[in-house]
Amino acid sequence: MDRREFAVLLPALLAGKALLPEVAEAQAPAAGSLSVIESGVFHPSPSKPGAQEGHSSRRYLSGLLEAGNIRLEMHESTIQAGAPHEPIGTHLHSEIWLVREGTAELTTNGIAKKMVPGDIGICVAGDKHYIANIGDTPVTYFVVTVGPPE
């Protein structure tokens, strides 16, 4: 998938969940728990260790888009060479990965695909997935999540 195809797909991902108001309502956060994201520039937080050894991340933003009950979150993650893959996950939101450096493997619904710098991977809401470092150096990637608050 090239950047042009990705640019066409992103609005569809954003709109998809907005069309399901019952899902969005059921997942609405407690009042005030997520702030509305405004236009601007976002800087990364300091790096912090992840839940698993060999994993770390830096958050850029997390909050609600004003147009609908859509949560948007972005962070950068690093997995060291030899570290275990992240747990298998299933979410109500969709996730988009962009590899910055290293070699990753994105597994969705049991199908593994190699990712190198510049590659984009997408997992739509409800699919089982995980990402792993399959190289000899750290892999660093950006993650964008889009969907109802969870």
PDB file of C-alpha atoms in Angstrom:
ATOM      1  CA  MET A   1       0.000   0.000   0.000  1.00  0.00           C
ATOM      2  CA  ASP A   2       1.465   3.352  -0.953  1.00  0.00           C
ATOM      3  CA  ARG A   3       0.864   6.718   0.746  1.00  0.00           C
ATOM      4  CA  ARG A   4      -1.805   7.709  -1.760  1.00  0.00           C
ATOM      5  CA  GLU A   5      -3.842   4.544  -1.061  1.00  0.00           C
ATOM      6  CA  PHE A   6      -3.371   5.120   2.672  1.00  0.00           C
ATOM      7  CA  ALA A   7      -4.595   8.722   2.353  1.00  0.00           C
ATOM      8  CA  VAL A   8      -7.752   7.439   0.659  1.00  0.00           C
ATOM      9  CA  LEU A   9      -8.312   4.762   3.322  1.00  0.00           C
ATOM     10  CA  LEU A  10      -7.921   6.893   6.463  1.00  0.00           C
ATOM     11  CA  PRO A  11     -11.161   8.910   6.075  1.00  0.00           C
ATOM     12  CA  ALA A  12     -13.062   5.654   5.573  1.00  0.00           C
ATOM     13  CA  LEU A  13     -11.634   4.269   8.815  1.00  0.00           C
ATOM     14  CA  LEU A  14     -12.609   7.440  10.650  1.00  0.00           C
ATOM     15  CA  ALA A  15     -16.102   7.499   9.202  1.00  0.00           C
ATOM     16  CA  GLY A  16     -16.764   3.786   9.683  1.00  0.00           C
ATOM     17  CA  LYS A  17     -17.158   3.906  13.431  1.00  0.00           C
ATOM     18  CA  ALA A  18     -19.046   7.204  13.319  1.00  0.00           C
ATOM     19  CA  LEU A  19     -21.792   5.375  11.429  1.00  0.00           C
ATOM     20  CA  LEU A  20     -22.402   3.099  14.415  1.00  0.00           C
ATOM     21  CA  PRO A  21     -23.824   5.438  17.054  1.00  0.00           C
ATOM     22  CA  GLU A  22     -24.975   2.577  19.312  1.00  0.00           C
ATOM     23  CA  VAL A  23     -21.394   1.308  19.535  1.00  0.00           C
ATOM     24  CA  ALA A  24     -20.053   4.792  20.157  1.00  0.00           C
ATOM     25  CA  GLU A  25     -22.682   5.481  22.838  1.00  0.00           C
ATOM     26  CA  ALA A  26     -22.007   2.173  24.581  1.00  0.00           C
ATOM     27  CA  GLN A  27     -18.296   2.996  24.688  1.00  0.00           C
ATOM     28  CA  ALA A  28     -18.640   6.659  25.702  1.00  0.00           C
ATOM     29  CA  PRO A  29     -16.035   7.663  28.299  1.00  0.00           C
ATOM     30  CA  ALA A  30     -16.912   9.131  31.651  1.00  0.00           C
ATOM     31  CA  ALA A  31     -17.424  12.875  31.383  1.00  0.00           C
ATOM     32  CA  GLY A  32     -14.115  14.675  31.275  1.00  0.00           C
ATOM     33  CA  SER A  33     -11.921  11.575  31.021  1.00  0.00           C
ATOM     34  CA  LEU A  34     -10.801  12.292  27.442  1.00  0.00           C
ATOM     35  CA  SER A  35     -10.222  15.792  26.167  1.00  0.00           C
ATOM     36  CA  VAL A  36     -11.177  17.026  22.713  1.00  0.00           C
ATOM     37  CA  ILE A  37      -8.210  17.144  20.361  1.00  0.00           C
ATOM     38  CA  GLU A  38      -7.606  20.528  18.790  1.00  0.00           C
ATOM     39  CA  SER A  39      -5.509  21.336  15.736  1.00  0.00           C
ATOM     40  CA  GLY A  40      -1.875  21.909  16.536  1.00  0.00           C
ATOM     41  CA  VAL A  41       1.550  20.377  16.918  1.00  0.00           C
ATOM     42  CA  PHE A  42       2.091  17.516  19.330  1.00  0.00           C
ATOM     43  CA  HIS A  43       5.425  16.590  20.897  1.00  0.00           C
ATOM     44  CA  PRO A  44       6.249  13.141  22.225  1.00  0.00           C
ATOM     45  CA  SER A  45       6.221  12.345  25.910  1.00  0.00           C
ATOM     46  CA  PRO A  46       9.405  10.961  27.440  1.00  0.00           C
ATOM     47  CA  SER A  47      10.007   7.309  26.577  1.00  0.00           C
ATOM     48  CA  LYS A  48       8.666   4.870  29.159  1.00  0.00           C
ATOM     49  CA  PRO A  49       9.042   1.108  29.497  1.00  0.00           C
ATOM     50  CA  GLY A  50       6.211  -0.950  28.071  1.00  0.00           C
ATOM     51  CA  ALA A  51       4.288  -3.704  29.839  1.00  0.00           C
ATOM     52  CA  GLN A  52       6.776  -6.248  28.483  1.00  0.00           C
ATOM     53  CA  GLU A  53      10.546  -6.346  28.806  1.00  0.00           C
ATOM     54  CA  GLY A  54      12.267  -4.934  25.717  1.00  0.00           C
ATOM     55  CA  HIS A  55       9.311  -2.691  24.814  1.00  0.00           C
ATOM     56  CA  SER A  56       9.062   1.102  25.232  1.00  0.00           C
ATOM     57  CA  SER A  57       6.796   3.857  23.938  1.00  0.00           C
ATOM     58  CA  ARG A  58       6.285   7.618  23.688  1.00  0.00           C
ATOM     59  CA  ARG A  59       2.793   9.094  23.428  1.00  0.00           C
ATOM     60  CA  TYR A  60       2.053  12.022  21.123  1.00  0.00           C
ATOM     61  CA  LEU A  61      -1.674  12.517  21.651  1.00  0.00           C
ATOM     62  CA  SER A  62      -4.834  10.866  22.909  1.00  0.00           C
ATOM     63  CA  GLY A  63      -8.344  12.253  22.979  1.00  0.00           C
ATOM     64  CA  LEU A  64     -11.639  12.681  21.189  1.00  0.00           C
ATOM     65  CA  LEU A  65     -12.267  14.209  17.797  1.00  0.00           C
ATOM     66  CA  GLU A  66     -14.971  16.848  18.114  1.00  0.00           C
ATOM     67  CA  ALA A  67     -16.857  15.510  15.085  1.00  0.00           C
ATOM     68  CA  GLY A  68     -18.478  12.463  16.671  1.00  0.00           C
ATOM     69  CA  ASN A  69     -17.471  10.157  19.470  1.00  0.00           C
ATOM     70  CA  ILE A  70     -14.203   9.054  17.839  1.00  0.00           C
ATOM     71  CA  ARG A  71     -11.073   8.471  19.899  1.00  0.00           C
ATOM     72  CA  LEU A  72      -7.732   9.223  18.225  1.00  0.00           C
ATOM     73  CA  GLU A  73      -4.428   8.205  19.760  1.00  0.00           C
ATOM     74  CA  MET A  74      -0.861   8.231  18.438  1.00  0.00           C
ATOM     75  CA  HIS A  75       2.299   6.836  19.929  1.00  0.00           C
ATOM     76  CA  GLU A  76       5.725   5.634  18.883  1.00  0.00           C
ATOM     77  CA  SER A  77       6.863   2.195  20.065  1.00  0.00           C
ATOM     78  CA  THR A  78      10.199   0.421  20.068  1.00  0.00           C
ATOM     79  CA  ILE A  79      10.753  -3.313  20.440  1.00  0.00           C
ATOM     80  CA  GLN A  80      14.311  -4.477  21.066  1.00  0.00           C
ATOM     81  CA  ALA A  81      15.778  -7.342  19.052  1.00  0.00           C
ATOM     82  CA  GLY A  82      14.942 -10.659  20.713  1.00  0.00           C
ATOM     83  CA  ALA A  83      12.105  -9.241  22.843  1.00  0.00           C
ATOM     84  CA  PRO A  84       8.834 -11.195  22.862  1.00  0.00           C
ATOM     85  CA  HIS A  85       6.056  -9.946  20.597  1.00  0.00           C
ATOM     86  CA  GLU A  86       3.275  -7.892  22.103  1.00  0.00           C
ATOM     87  CA  PRO A  87       0.196  -9.798  23.332  1.00  0.00           C
ATOM     88  CA  ILE A  88      -2.393 -10.815  20.758  1.00  0.00           C
ATOM     89  CA  GLY A  89      -5.049  -8.099  20.791  1.00  0.00           C
ATOM     90  CA  THR A  90      -8.569  -7.452  19.576  1.00  0.00           C
ATOM     91  CA  HIS A  91     -10.055  -3.954  19.872  1.00  0.00           C
ATOM     92  CA  LEU A  92     -13.099  -1.895  18.963  1.00  0.00           C
ATOM     93  CA  HIS A  93     -10.741   0.597  17.317  1.00  0.00           C
ATOM     94  CA  SER A  94      -8.671   0.208  14.153  1.00  0.00           C
ATOM     95  CA  GLU A  95      -4.881   0.508  14.272  1.00  0.00           C
ATOM     96  CA  ILE A  96      -2.417   1.806  11.703  1.00  0.00           C
ATOM     97  CA  TRP A  97       1.345   1.154  11.965  1.00  0.00           C
ATOM     98  CA  LEU A  98       4.145   2.978  10.124  1.00  0.00           C
ATOM     99  CA  VAL A  99       7.600   1.433  10.511  1.00  0.00           C
ATOM    100  CA  ARG A 100      10.312   4.042  11.043  1.00  0.00           C
ATOM    101  CA  GLU A 101      13.331   1.749  11.455  1.00  0.00           C
ATOM    102  CA  GLY A 102      14.089  -1.939  11.765  1.00  0.00           C
ATOM    103  CA  THR A 103      12.127  -4.953  10.561  1.00  0.00           C
ATOM    104  CA  ALA A 104       8.742  -5.899  11.998  1.00  0.00           C
ATOM    105  CA  GLU A 105       6.208  -8.597  11.382  1.00  0.00           C
ATOM    106  CA  LEU A 106       2.530  -7.708  11.674  1.00  0.00           C
ATOM    107  CA  THR A 107       0.252 -10.692  12.230  1.00  0.00           C
ATOM    108  CA  THR A 108      -3.479 -10.196  11.647  1.00  0.00           C
ATOM    109  CA  ASN A 109      -5.903 -13.100  12.009  1.00  0.00           C
ATOM    110  CA  GLY A 110      -2.979 -15.540  11.877  1.00  0.00           C
ATOM    111  CA  ILE A 111      -1.418 -14.129   8.674  1.00  0.00           C
ATOM    112  CA  ALA A 112       2.072 -12.661   9.135  1.00  0.00           C
ATOM    113  CA  LYS A 113       3.471  -9.928   6.873  1.00  0.00           C
ATOM    114  CA  LYS A 114       6.966  -8.440   6.982  1.00  0.00           C
ATOM    115  CA  MET A 115       7.256  -4.657   7.355  1.00  0.00           C
ATOM    116  CA  VAL A 116      10.337  -2.519   6.677  1.00  0.00           C
ATOM    117  CA  PRO A 117      10.900   1.249   7.068  1.00  0.00           C
ATOM    118  CA  GLY A 118       8.212   3.199   5.206  1.00  0.00           C
ATOM    119  CA  ASP A 119       5.700   0.325   5.193  1.00  0.00           C
ATOM    120  CA  ILE A 120       2.208   0.814   6.611  1.00  0.00           C
ATOM    121  CA  GLY A 121       0.150  -1.930   8.228  1.00  0.00           C
ATOM    122  CA  ILE A 122      -3.524  -1.713   9.105  1.00  0.00           C
ATOM    123  CA  CYS A 123      -5.666  -3.844  11.394  1.00  0.00           C
ATOM    124  CA  VAL A 124      -9.373  -3.093  11.326  1.00  0.00           C
ATOM    125  CA  ALA A 125     -11.469  -3.233  14.474  1.00  0.00           C
ATOM    126  CA  GLY A 126     -12.190  -6.750  15.687  1.00  0.00           C
ATOM    127  CA  ASP A 127      -9.268  -8.519  13.994  1.00  0.00           C
ATOM    128  CA  LYS A 128      -6.777 -10.431  16.149  1.00  0.00           C
ATOM    129  CA  HIS A 129      -3.307  -8.964  15.796  1.00  0.00           C
ATOM    130  CA  TYR A 130       0.176  -8.416  17.163  1.00  0.00           C
ATOM    131  CA  ILE A 131       3.446  -6.913  15.987  1.00  0.00           C
ATOM    132  CA  ALA A 132       6.921  -8.389  16.536  1.00  0.00           C
ATOM    133  CA  ASN A 133      10.541  -7.454  15.927  1.00  0.00           C
ATOM    134  CA  ILE A 134      11.968 -10.040  13.508  1.00  0.00           C
ATOM    135  CA  GLY A 135      15.286  -8.270  12.919  1.00  0.00           C
ATOM    136  CA  ASP A 136      18.677  -8.012  14.591  1.00  0.00           C
ATOM    137  CA  THR A 137      18.206  -4.341  15.568  1.00  0.00           C
ATOM    138  CA  PRO A 138      15.444  -2.477  17.424  1.00  0.00           C
ATOM    139  CA  VAL A 139      12.255  -1.850  15.446  1.00  0.00           C
ATOM    140  CA  THR A 140      10.556   1.530  15.924  1.00  0.00           C
ATOM    141  CA  TYR A 141       7.112   2.282  14.552  1.00  0.00           C
ATOM    142  CA  PHE A 142       4.304   4.821  14.906  1.00  0.00           C
ATOM    143  CA  VAL A 143       0.821   3.642  15.862  1.00  0.00           C
ATOM    144  CA  VAL A 144      -2.399   5.557  15.167  1.00  0.00           C
ATOM    145  CA  THR A 145      -5.608   4.202  16.700  1.00  0.00           C
ATOM    146  CA  VAL A 146      -9.017   5.374  15.513  1.00  0.00           C
ATOM    147  CA  GLY A 147     -12.381   4.304  16.866  1.00  0.00           C
ATOM    148  CA  PRO A 148     -14.773   4.521  19.772  1.00  0.00           C
ATOM    149  CA  PRO A 149     -13.423   5.172  23.258  1.00  0.00           C
ATOM    150  CA  GLU A 150     -12.592   1.921  25.020  1.00  0.00           C
TER     151      GLU A 150
END
